[in-house]
mmCIF file of N, CA and C in Angstrom:
data_model
loop_
_atom_site.group_PDB
_atom_site.id
_atom_site.type_symbol
_atom_site.label_atom_id
_atom_site.label_comp_id
_atom_site.label_asym_id
_atom_site.label_seq_id
_atom_site.Cartn_x
_atom_site.Cartn_y
_atom_site.Cartn_z
ATOM 1 N N UNK X 1 0.820 -1.199 0.000
ATOM 2 C CA UNK X 1 0.000 0.000 0.000
ATOM 3 C C UNK X 1 0.867 1.268 0.000
ATOM 4 N N UNK X 2 1.983 1.223 0.770
ATOM 5 C CA UNK X 2 2.868 2.376 0.845
ATOM 6 C C UNK X 2 3.438 2.718 -0.525
ATOM 7 N N UNK X 3 3.784 1.686 -1.300
ATOM 8 C CA UNK X 3 4.353 1.907 -2.626
ATOM 9 C C UNK X 3 3.335 2.579 -3.539
ATOM 10 N N UNK X 4 2.086 2.141 -3.461
ATOM 11 C CA UNK X 4 1.032 2.745 -4.279
ATOM 12 C C UNK X 4 0.827 4.201 -3.885
ATOM 13 N N UNK X 5 0.765 4.481 -2.586
ATOM 14 C CA UNK X 5 0.608 5.863 -2.125
ATOM 15 C C UNK X 5 1.778 6.732 -2.557
ATOM 16 N N UNK X 6 2.983 6.202 -2.461
ATOM 17 C CA UNK X 6 4.170 6.947 -2.885
ATOM 18 C C UNK X 6 4.102 7.252 -4.372
ATOM 19 N N UNK X 7 3.737 6.268 -5.156
ATOM 20 C CA UNK X 7 3.629 6.444 -6.603
ATOM 21 C C UNK X 7 2.564 7.483 -6.952
ATOM 22 N N UNK X 8 1.410 7.407 -6.313
ATOM 23 C CA UNK X 8 0.336 8.378 -6.565
ATOM 24 C C UNK X 8 0.753 9.786 -6.156
ATOM 25 N N UNK X 9 1.467 9.895 -5.034
ATOM 26 C CA UNK X 9 1.930 11.211 -4.583
ATOM 27 C C UNK X 9 2.968 11.773 -5.560
ATOM 28 N N UNK X 10 3.846 10.916 -6.065
ATOM 29 C CA UNK X 10 4.848 11.358 -7.046
ATOM 30 C C UNK X 10 4.170 11.835 -8.325
ATOM 31 N N UNK X 11 3.111 11.165 -8.737
ATOM 32 C CA UNK X 11 2.356 11.604 -9.916
ATOM 33 C C UNK X 11 1.699 12.953 -9.650
ATOM 34 N N UNK X 12 1.114 13.103 -8.463
ATOM 35 C CA UNK X 12 0.492 14.384 -8.113
ATOM 36 C C UNK X 12 1.527 15.515 -8.136
ATOM 37 N N UNK X 13 2.709 15.258 -7.601
ATOM 38 C CA UNK X 13 3.772 16.271 -7.642
ATOM 39 C C UNK X 13 4.152 16.606 -9.078
ATOM 40 N N UNK X 14 4.213 15.586 -9.929
ATOM 41 C CA UNK X 14 4.519 15.821 -11.345
ATOM 42 C C UNK X 14 3.456 16.707 -11.991
ATOM 43 N N UNK X 15 2.195 16.405 -11.744
ATOM 44 C CA UNK X 15 1.105 17.198 -12.329
ATOM 45 C C UNK X 15 1.189 18.649 -11.842
ATOM 46 N N UNK X 16 1.399 18.834 -10.546
ATOM 47 C CA UNK X 16 1.485 20.181 -10.004
ATOM 48 C C UNK X 16 2.678 20.945 -10.565
ATOM 49 N N UNK X 17 3.795 20.269 -10.765
ATOM 50 C CA UNK X 17 4.989 20.985 -11.200
ATOM 51 C C UNK X 17 5.085 21.150 -12.709
ATOM 52 N N UNK X 18 4.413 20.306 -13.483
ATOM 53 C CA UNK X 18 4.585 20.367 -14.939
ATOM 54 C C UNK X 18 3.364 20.852 -15.709
ATOM 55 N N UNK X 19 2.235 21.022 -15.054
ATOM 56 C CA UNK X 19 1.074 21.578 -15.738
ATOM 57 C C UNK X 19 1.395 23.029 -16.090
ATOM 58 N N UNK X 20 1.073 23.428 -17.313
ATOM 59 C CA UNK X 20 1.496 24.738 -17.822
ATOM 60 C C UNK X 20 1.004 25.894 -16.961
ATOM 61 N N UNK X 21 -0.257 25.856 -16.564
ATOM 62 C CA UNK X 21 -0.813 26.985 -15.827
ATOM 63 C C UNK X 21 -1.248 26.518 -14.434
ATOM 64 N N UNK X 22 -0.447 26.854 -13.454
ATOM 65 C CA UNK X 22 -0.708 26.436 -12.075
ATOM 66 C C UNK X 22 -2.030 27.012 -11.560
ATOM 67 N N UNK X 23 -2.338 28.253 -11.931
ATOM 68 C CA UNK X 23 -3.577 28.888 -11.464
ATOM 69 C C UNK X 23 -4.816 28.182 -12.019
ATOM 70 N N UNK X 24 -4.781 27.781 -13.300
ATOM 71 C CA UNK X 24 -5.902 27.022 -13.858
ATOM 72 C C UNK X 24 -6.055 25.676 -13.163
ATOM 73 N N UNK X 25 -4.928 25.077 -12.832
ATOM 74 C CA UNK X 25 -4.960 23.786 -12.148
ATOM 75 C C UNK X 25 -5.611 23.912 -10.778
ATOM 76 N N UNK X 26 -5.226 24.909 -10.022
ATOM 77 C CA UNK X 26 -5.751 25.095 -8.670
ATOM 78 C C UNK X 26 -7.204 25.563 -8.681
ATOM 79 N N UNK X 27 -7.491 26.569 -9.483
ATOM 80 C CA UNK X 27 -8.843 27.156 -9.466
ATOM 81 C C UNK X 27 -9.894 26.302 -10.164
ATOM 82 N N UNK X 28 -9.532 25.724 -11.337
ATOM 83 C CA UNK X 28 -10.531 25.039 -12.161
ATOM 84 C C UNK X 28 -10.207 23.563 -12.415
ATOM 85 N N UNK X 29 -9.146 23.053 -11.770
ATOM 86 C CA UNK X 29 -8.718 21.667 -11.934
ATOM 87 C C UNK X 29 -8.445 21.314 -13.402
ATOM 88 N N UNK X 30 -7.875 22.274 -14.150
ATOM 89 C CA UNK X 30 -7.525 22.051 -15.541
ATOM 90 C C UNK X 30 -6.051 21.650 -15.611
ATOM 91 N N UNK X 31 -5.819 20.414 -16.033
ATOM 92 C CA UNK X 31 -4.455 19.924 -16.218
ATOM 93 C C UNK X 31 -4.109 20.127 -17.681
ATOM 94 N N UNK X 32 -3.046 20.884 -17.928
ATOM 95 C CA UNK X 32 -2.663 21.228 -19.294
ATOM 96 C C UNK X 32 -1.164 21.021 -19.464
ATOM 97 N N UNK X 33 -0.808 19.968 -20.202
ATOM 98 C CA UNK X 33 0.588 19.717 -20.516
ATOM 99 C C UNK X 33 0.853 20.143 -21.952
ATOM 100 N N UNK X 34 1.873 20.963 -22.131
ATOM 101 C CA UNK X 34 2.309 21.345 -23.472
ATOM 102 C C UNK X 34 3.800 21.092 -23.557
ATOM 103 N N UNK X 35 4.199 20.267 -24.512
ATOM 104 C CA UNK X 35 5.597 19.862 -24.618
ATOM 105 C C UNK X 35 6.433 20.937 -25.307
ATOM 106 N N UNK X 36 7.567 21.243 -24.717
ATOM 107 C CA UNK X 36 8.527 22.197 -25.265
ATOM 108 C C UNK X 36 9.760 21.410 -25.713
ATOM 109 N N UNK X 37 9.933 21.186 -27.019
ATOM 110 C CA UNK X 37 11.047 20.359 -27.475
ATOM 111 C C UNK X 37 12.428 21.002 -27.315
ATOM 112 N N UNK X 38 12.471 22.315 -27.145
ATOM 113 C CA UNK X 38 13.776 22.975 -26.982
ATOM 114 C C UNK X 38 13.713 23.958 -25.807
ATOM 115 N N UNK X 39 13.875 23.424 -24.592
ATOM 116 C CA UNK X 39 13.764 24.271 -23.402
ATOM 117 C C UNK X 39 14.950 25.228 -23.248
ATOM 118 N N UNK X 40 14.725 26.271 -22.468
ATOM 119 C CA UNK X 40 15.769 27.237 -22.144
ATOM 120 C C UNK X 40 16.431 26.792 -20.839
ATOM 121 N N UNK X 41 17.618 26.205 -20.953
ATOM 122 C CA UNK X 41 18.304 25.638 -19.805
ATOM 123 C C UNK X 41 18.770 26.705 -18.817
ATOM 124 N N UNK X 42 18.858 27.943 -19.258
ATOM 125 C CA UNK X 42 19.281 29.019 -18.346
ATOM 126 C C UNK X 42 18.226 29.294 -17.275
ATOM 127 N N UNK X 43 17.007 28.815 -17.504
ATOM 128 C CA UNK X 43 15.936 28.971 -16.510
ATOM 129 C C UNK X 43 16.324 28.352 -15.164
ATOM 130 N N UNK X 44 17.110 27.279 -15.209
ATOM 131 C CA UNK X 44 17.493 26.586 -13.976
ATOM 132 C C UNK X 44 18.272 27.494 -13.026
ATOM 133 N N UNK X 45 19.047 28.412 -13.565
ATOM 134 C CA UNK X 45 19.928 29.230 -12.728
ATOM 135 C C UNK X 45 19.355 30.608 -12.391
ATOM 136 N N UNK X 46 18.150 30.889 -12.828
ATOM 137 C CA UNK X 46 17.543 32.188 -12.509
ATOM 138 C C UNK X 46 17.268 32.292 -11.009
ATOM 139 N N UNK X 47 17.515 33.468 -10.482
ATOM 140 C CA UNK X 47 17.238 33.734 -9.067
ATOM 141 C C UNK X 47 16.144 34.793 -8.968
ATOM 142 N N UNK X 48 14.979 34.444 -9.401
ATOM 143 C CA UNK X 48 13.850 35.368 -9.369
ATOM 144 C C UNK X 48 13.044 35.189 -8.080
ATOM 145 N N UNK X 49 13.702 35.437 -6.975
ATOM 146 C CA UNK X 49 13.067 35.283 -5.667
ATOM 147 C C UNK X 49 12.066 36.423 -5.473
ATOM 148 N N UNK X 50 10.850 36.066 -5.182
ATOM 149 C CA UNK X 50 9.768 37.057 -5.055
ATOM 150 C C UNK X 50 9.177 37.007 -3.653
ATOM 151 N N UNK X 51 9.995 37.365 -2.674
ATOM 152 C CA UNK X 51 9.575 37.316 -1.272
ATOM 153 C C UNK X 51 8.361 38.190 -0.984
ATOM 154 N N UNK X 52 8.103 39.169 -1.828
ATOM 155 C CA UNK X 52 6.976 40.081 -1.648
ATOM 156 C C UNK X 52 5.654 39.484 -2.131
ATOM 157 N N UNK X 53 5.710 38.390 -2.871
ATOM 158 C CA UNK X 53 4.515 37.792 -3.468
ATOM 159 C C UNK X 53 4.001 36.642 -2.607
ATOM 160 N N UNK X 54 2.794 36.786 -2.091
ATOM 161 C CA UNK X 54 2.223 35.707 -1.267
ATOM 162 C C UNK X 54 1.990 34.452 -2.102
ATOM 163 N N UNK X 55 1.664 34.617 -3.381
ATOM 164 C CA UNK X 55 1.476 33.474 -4.274
ATOM 165 C C UNK X 55 2.775 32.695 -4.419
ATOM 166 N N UNK X 56 3.876 33.388 -4.605
ATOM 167 C CA UNK X 56 5.188 32.751 -4.745
ATOM 168 C C UNK X 56 5.562 32.026 -3.460
ATOM 169 N N UNK X 57 5.339 32.665 -2.328
ATOM 170 C CA UNK X 57 5.668 32.060 -1.030
ATOM 171 C C UNK X 57 4.829 30.807 -0.804
ATOM 172 N N UNK X 58 3.545 30.852 -1.143
ATOM 173 C CA UNK X 58 2.684 29.671 -0.992
ATOM 174 C C UNK X 58 3.159 28.512 -1.865
ATOM 175 N N UNK X 59 3.632 28.824 -3.088
ATOM 176 C CA UNK X 59 4.147 27.766 -3.959
ATOM 177 C C UNK X 59 5.410 27.142 -3.375
ATOM 178 N N UNK X 60 6.265 27.952 -2.760
ATOM 179 C CA UNK X 60 7.493 27.421 -2.152
ATOM 180 C C UNK X 60 7.161 26.569 -0.924
ATOM 181 N N UNK X 61 6.168 26.989 -0.164
ATOM 182 C CA UNK X 61 5.706 26.174 0.965
ATOM 183 C C UNK X 61 5.141 24.852 0.442
ATOM 184 N N UNK X 62 4.418 24.915 -0.677
ATOM 185 C CA UNK X 62 3.883 23.712 -1.308
ATOM 186 C C UNK X 62 4.995 22.767 -1.745
ATOM 187 N N UNK X 63 6.059 23.315 -2.331
ATOM 188 C CA UNK X 63 7.219 22.493 -2.696
ATOM 189 C C UNK X 63 7.767 21.781 -1.459
ATOM 190 N N UNK X 64 7.991 22.548 -0.412
ATOM 191 C CA UNK X 64 8.575 22.025 0.823
ATOM 192 C C UNK X 64 7.721 20.898 1.396
ATOM 193 N N UNK X 65 6.438 21.161 1.556
ATOM 194 C CA UNK X 65 5.523 20.175 2.140
ATOM 195 C C UNK X 65 5.340 18.967 1.213
ATOM 196 N N UNK X 66 5.226 19.230 -0.084
ATOM 197 C CA UNK X 66 5.037 18.131 -1.037
ATOM 198 C C UNK X 66 6.169 17.120 -0.993
ATOM 199 N N UNK X 67 7.396 17.607 -0.951
ATOM 200 C CA UNK X 67 8.531 16.685 -0.929
ATOM 201 C C UNK X 67 8.805 16.142 0.469
ATOM 202 N N UNK X 68 8.378 16.853 1.494
ATOM 203 C CA UNK X 68 8.408 16.316 2.862
ATOM 204 C C UNK X 68 7.542 15.063 2.924
ATOM 205 N N UNK X 69 6.320 15.166 2.388
ATOM 206 C CA UNK X 69 5.391 14.029 2.379
ATOM 207 C C UNK X 69 5.931 12.895 1.508
ATOM 208 N N UNK X 70 6.484 13.237 0.340
ATOM 209 C CA UNK X 70 7.056 12.204 -0.523
ATOM 210 C C UNK X 70 8.150 11.431 0.208
ATOM 211 N N UNK X 71 9.019 12.148 0.911
ATOM 212 C CA UNK X 71 10.116 11.486 1.631
ATOM 213 C C UNK X 71 9.584 10.572 2.727
ATOM 214 N N UNK X 72 8.559 11.019 3.431
ATOM 215 C CA UNK X 72 7.979 10.164 4.478
ATOM 216 C C UNK X 72 7.370 8.900 3.885
ATOM 217 N N UNK X 73 6.618 9.061 2.803
ATOM 218 C CA UNK X 73 5.982 7.900 2.171
ATOM 219 C C UNK X 73 7.019 6.959 1.564
ATOM 220 N N UNK X 74 7.948 7.524 0.799
ATOM 221 C CA UNK X 74 8.928 6.690 0.100
ATOM 222 C C UNK X 74 9.841 5.949 1.069
ATOM 223 N N UNK X 75 10.159 6.591 2.183
ATOM 224 C CA UNK X 75 11.082 5.969 3.142
ATOM 225 C C UNK X 75 10.373 5.066 4.141
ATOM 226 N N UNK X 76 9.049 4.987 4.021
ATOM 227 C CA UNK X 76 8.253 4.232 4.993
ATOM 228 C C UNK X 76 8.518 4.795 6.391
ATOM 229 N N UNK X 77 8.456 6.103 6.463
ATOM 230 C CA UNK X 77 8.668 6.856 7.702
ATOM 231 C C UNK X 77 10.027 6.546 8.325
ATOM 232 N N UNK X 78 11.066 6.576 7.470
ATOM 233 C CA UNK X 78 12.436 6.447 7.932
ATOM 234 C C UNK X 78 13.008 5.051 7.915
ATOM 235 N N UNK X 79 12.226 4.067 7.555
ATOM 236 C CA UNK X 79 12.724 2.687 7.568
ATOM 237 C C UNK X 79 13.622 2.374 6.373
ATOM 238 N N UNK X 80 13.466 3.113 5.300
ATOM 239 C CA UNK X 80 14.270 2.914 4.086
ATOM 240 C C UNK X 80 15.017 4.212 3.794
ATOM 241 N N UNK X 81 16.224 4.291 4.282
ATOM 242 C CA UNK X 81 16.992 5.545 4.198
ATOM 243 C C UNK X 81 17.346 5.945 2.775
ATOM 244 N N UNK X 82 17.554 4.999 1.893
ATOM 245 C CA UNK X 82 17.917 5.368 0.518
ATOM 246 C C UNK X 82 16.789 6.124 -0.181
ATOM 247 N N UNK X 83 15.579 5.977 0.316
ATOM 248 C CA UNK X 83 14.440 6.686 -0.280
ATOM 249 C C UNK X 83 14.599 8.195 -0.157
ATOM 250 N N UNK X 84 15.322 8.655 0.842
ATOM 251 C CA UNK X 84 15.558 10.091 0.968
ATOM 252 C C UNK X 84 16.400 10.593 -0.201
ATOM 253 N N UNK X 85 17.401 9.814 -0.601
ATOM 254 C CA UNK X 85 18.226 10.187 -1.756
ATOM 255 C C UNK X 85 17.407 10.152 -3.041
ATOM 256 N N UNK X 86 16.551 9.131 -3.159
ATOM 257 C CA UNK X 86 15.694 9.045 -4.346
ATOM 258 C C UNK X 86 14.708 10.208 -4.402
ATOM 259 N N UNK X 87 14.266 10.671 -3.250
ATOM 260 C CA UNK X 87 13.354 11.819 -3.207
ATOM 261 C C UNK X 87 14.049 13.083 -3.702
ATOM 262 N N UNK X 88 15.307 13.266 -3.321
ATOM 263 C CA UNK X 88 16.074 14.417 -3.807
ATOM 264 C C UNK X 88 16.281 14.302 -5.319
ATOM 265 N N UNK X 89 16.572 13.105 -5.791
ATOM 266 C CA UNK X 89 16.743 12.895 -7.237
ATOM 267 C C UNK X 89 15.445 13.210 -7.980
ATOM 268 N N UNK X 90 14.317 12.822 -7.401
ATOM 269 C CA UNK X 90 13.024 13.119 -8.036
ATOM 270 C C UNK X 90 12.754 14.622 -8.029
ATOM 271 N N UNK X 91 13.146 15.298 -6.970
ATOM 272 C CA UNK X 91 12.994 16.763 -6.913
ATOM 273 C C UNK X 91 13.779 17.415 -8.049
ATOM 274 N N UNK X 92 15.006 16.964 -8.263
ATOM 275 C CA UNK X 92 15.825 17.508 -9.354
ATOM 276 C C UNK X 92 15.200 17.173 -10.707
ATOM 277 N N UNK X 93 14.712 15.947 -10.849
ATOM 278 C CA UNK X 93 14.087 15.531 -12.105
ATOM 279 C C UNK X 93 12.862 16.381 -12.432
ATOM 280 N N UNK X 94 12.022 16.649 -11.443
ATOM 281 C CA UNK X 94 10.816 17.447 -11.723
ATOM 282 C C UNK X 94 11.175 18.868 -12.155
ATOM 283 N N UNK X 95 12.249 19.417 -11.590
ATOM 284 C CA UNK X 95 12.657 20.768 -12.006
ATOM 285 C C UNK X 95 13.181 20.763 -13.438
ATOM 286 N N UNK X 96 13.899 19.720 -13.809
ATOM 287 C CA UNK X 96 14.385 19.614 -15.193
ATOM 288 C C UNK X 96 13.218 19.381 -16.143
ATOM 289 N N UNK X 97 12.287 18.507 -15.744
ATOM 290 C CA UNK X 97 11.129 18.228 -16.599
ATOM 291 C C UNK X 97 10.266 19.464 -16.815
ATOM 292 N N UNK X 98 10.209 20.349 -15.837
ATOM 293 C CA UNK X 98 9.417 21.570 -16.002
ATOM 294 C C UNK X 98 9.859 22.355 -17.230
ATOM 295 N N UNK X 99 11.136 22.335 -17.517
ATOM 296 C CA UNK X 99 11.653 23.057 -18.679
ATOM 297 C C UNK X 99 11.048 22.541 -19.978
ATOM 298 N N UNK X 100 10.689 21.264 -20.004
ATOM 299 C CA UNK X 100 10.101 20.657 -21.193
ATOM 300 C C UNK X 100 8.586 20.862 -21.273
ATOM 301 N N UNK X 101 8.015 21.527 -20.268
ATOM 302 C CA UNK X 101 6.570 21.775 -20.247
ATOM 303 C C UNK X 101 6.260 23.254 -20.072
ATOM 304 N N UNK X 102 7.123 24.105 -20.610
ATOM 305 C CA UNK X 102 6.946 25.558 -20.567
ATOM 306 C C UNK X 102 6.791 26.097 -19.151
ATOM 307 N N UNK X 103 7.469 25.461 -18.219
ATOM 308 C CA UNK X 103 7.515 25.946 -16.842
ATOM 309 C C UNK X 103 8.956 26.295 -16.521
ATOM 310 N N UNK X 104 9.151 27.089 -15.499
ATOM 311 C CA UNK X 104 10.502 27.500 -15.131
ATOM 312 C C UNK X 104 11.062 26.655 -14.011
ATOM 313 N N UNK X 105 11.856 25.666 -14.363
ATOM 314 C CA UNK X 105 12.530 24.876 -13.342
ATOM 315 C C UNK X 105 13.638 25.701 -12.711
ATOM 316 N N UNK X 106 13.816 25.574 -11.411
ATOM 317 C CA UNK X 106 14.820 26.363 -10.702
ATOM 318 C C UNK X 106 15.641 25.478 -9.771
ATOM 319 N N UNK X 107 16.928 25.743 -9.721
ATOM 320 C CA UNK X 107 17.799 25.019 -8.793
ATOM 321 C C UNK X 107 17.392 25.329 -7.358
ATOM 322 N N UNK X 108 16.984 26.579 -7.095
ATOM 323 C CA UNK X 108 16.593 26.898 -5.721
ATOM 324 C C UNK X 108 15.344 26.133 -5.289
ATOM 325 N N UNK X 109 14.529 25.700 -6.244
ATOM 326 C CA UNK X 109 13.386 24.848 -5.881
ATOM 327 C C UNK X 109 13.863 23.449 -5.473
ATOM 328 N N UNK X 110 14.913 22.955 -6.122
ATOM 329 C CA UNK X 110 15.482 21.665 -5.719
ATOM 330 C C UNK X 110 16.010 21.783 -4.287
ATOM 331 N N UNK X 111 16.637 22.910 -3.980
ATOM 332 C CA UNK X 111 17.147 23.130 -2.622
ATOM 333 C C UNK X 111 15.989 23.188 -1.634
ATOM 334 N N UNK X 112 14.930 23.898 -1.985
ATOM 335 C CA UNK X 112 13.745 23.995 -1.129
ATOM 336 C C UNK X 112 13.114 22.615 -0.921
ATOM 337 N N UNK X 113 12.968 21.859 -2.014
ATOM 338 C CA UNK X 113 12.423 20.500 -1.923
ATOM 339 C C UNK X 113 13.307 19.641 -1.018
ATOM 340 N N UNK X 114 14.621 19.785 -1.193
ATOM 341 C CA UNK X 114 15.579 19.006 -0.404
ATOM 342 C C UNK X 114 15.513 19.351 1.075
ATOM 343 N N UNK X 115 15.210 20.603 1.376
ATOM 344 C CA UNK X 115 15.043 20.982 2.785
ATOM 345 C C UNK X 115 13.826 20.294 3.395
ATOM 346 N N UNK X 116 12.753 20.166 2.625
ATOM 347 C CA UNK X 116 11.587 19.414 3.090
ATOM 348 C C UNK X 116 11.933 17.955 3.313
ATOM 349 N N UNK X 117 12.722 17.389 2.411
ATOM 350 C CA UNK X 117 13.156 15.996 2.536
ATOM 351 C C UNK X 117 14.064 15.840 3.753
ATOM 352 N N UNK X 118 14.963 16.801 3.941
ATOM 353 C CA UNK X 118 15.870 16.761 5.093
ATOM 354 C C UNK X 118 15.095 16.829 6.406
ATOM 355 N N UNK X 119 14.074 17.683 6.463
ATOM 356 C CA UNK X 119 13.256 17.760 7.671
ATOM 357 C C UNK X 119 12.574 16.424 7.939
ATOM 358 N N UNK X 120 12.070 15.784 6.888
ATOM 359 C CA UNK X 120 11.443 14.460 7.054
ATOM 360 C C UNK X 120 12.458 13.459 7.592
ATOM 361 N N UNK X 121 13.664 13.493 7.056
ATOM 362 C CA UNK X 121 14.727 12.589 7.501
ATOM 363 C C UNK X 121 15.054 12.830 8.976
ATOM 364 N N UNK X 122 15.266 14.095 9.341
ATOM 365 C CA UNK X 122 15.610 14.419 10.731
ATOM 366 C C UNK X 122 14.487 14.036 11.691
ATOM 367 N N UNK X 123 13.259 14.297 11.293
ATOM 368 C CA UNK X 123 12.109 13.938 12.117
ATOM 369 C C UNK X 123 12.053 12.424 12.331
ATOM 370 N N UNK X 124 12.271 11.666 11.278
ATOM 371 C CA UNK X 124 12.274 10.201 11.398
ATOM 372 C C UNK X 124 13.411 9.728 12.295
ATOM 373 N N UNK X 125 14.591 10.344 12.147
ATOM 374 C CA UNK X 125 15.728 9.938 12.977
ATOM 375 C C UNK X 125 15.449 10.225 14.457
ATOM 376 N N UNK X 126 14.864 11.360 14.750
ATOM 377 C CA UNK X 126 14.536 11.710 16.137
ATOM 378 C C UNK X 126 13.491 10.750 16.692
ATOM 379 N N UNK X 127 12.450 10.488 15.928
ATOM 380 C CA UNK X 127 11.376 9.603 16.398
ATOM 381 C C UNK X 127 11.872 8.171 16.565
ATOM 382 N N UNK X 128 12.692 7.682 15.618
ATOM 383 C CA UNK X 128 13.191 6.315 15.736
ATOM 384 C C UNK X 128 14.202 6.181 16.856
ATOM 385 N N UNK X 129 14.976 7.223 17.099
ATOM 386 C CA UNK X 129 15.930 7.170 18.208
ATOM 387 C C UNK X 129 15.175 7.034 19.526
ATOM 388 N N UNK X 130 14.100 7.811 19.673
ATOM 389 C CA UNK X 130 13.300 7.719 20.900
ATOM 390 C C UNK X 130 12.611 6.371 21.011
ATOM 391 N N UNK X 131 12.068 5.860 19.895
ATOM 392 C CA UNK X 131 11.361 4.580 19.964
ATOM 393 C C UNK X 131 12.333 3.425 20.188
ATOM 394 N N UNK X 132 13.550 3.517 19.656
ATOM 395 C CA UNK X 132 14.513 2.435 19.881
ATOM 396 C C UNK X 132 15.021 2.439 21.323
ATOM 397 N N UNK X 133 15.083 3.596 21.962
ATOM 398 C CA UNK X 133 15.448 3.662 23.358
ATOM 399 C C UNK X 133 14.372 3.013 24.235
ATOM 400 N N UNK X 134 13.125 3.224 23.886
ATOM 401 C CA UNK X 134 12.019 2.642 24.649
ATOM 402 C C UNK X 134 12.004 1.117 24.535
ATOM 403 N N UNK X 135 12.296 0.603 23.341
ATOM 404 C CA UNK X 135 12.261 -0.851 23.156
ATOM 405 C C UNK X 135 13.433 -1.532 23.847
ATOM 406 N N UNK X 136 14.551 -0.833 24.042
ATOM 407 C CA UNK X 136 15.691 -1.418 24.728
ATOM 408 C C UNK X 136 15.450 -1.541 26.212
ATOM 409 N N UNK X 137 14.593 -0.715 26.786
ATOM 410 C CA UNK X 137 14.345 -0.710 28.250
ATOM 411 C C UNK X 137 13.477 -1.811 28.661
#
């Protein structure tokens, strides 16, 4: 069941990150993929940080939480540590794939996603450390 949930969550993340118009997706549930055969690779290195935009901040929070959840599901809540690395690889892949769907993939989004994954990892390590201490007593 965990594998199915992880797979479905990864698909949901793909749809959210690669659908051409995020606002149409959220407001009207319109999924629109348009393939870009020659992406602009310089998009990855743009630093268009928009701290003043609540919409931008909400999307970054969504990235963080989305990959936090992916890491928890994929790792079976910390039982499979390599899943954290695979989650980071998937974060990088989704940013690269965005370039092929007329979206702006950003390296800083991979970092943001990775921070969500790192928080999931640390949370699992703290919880398992406490639970392993209890079982030893």
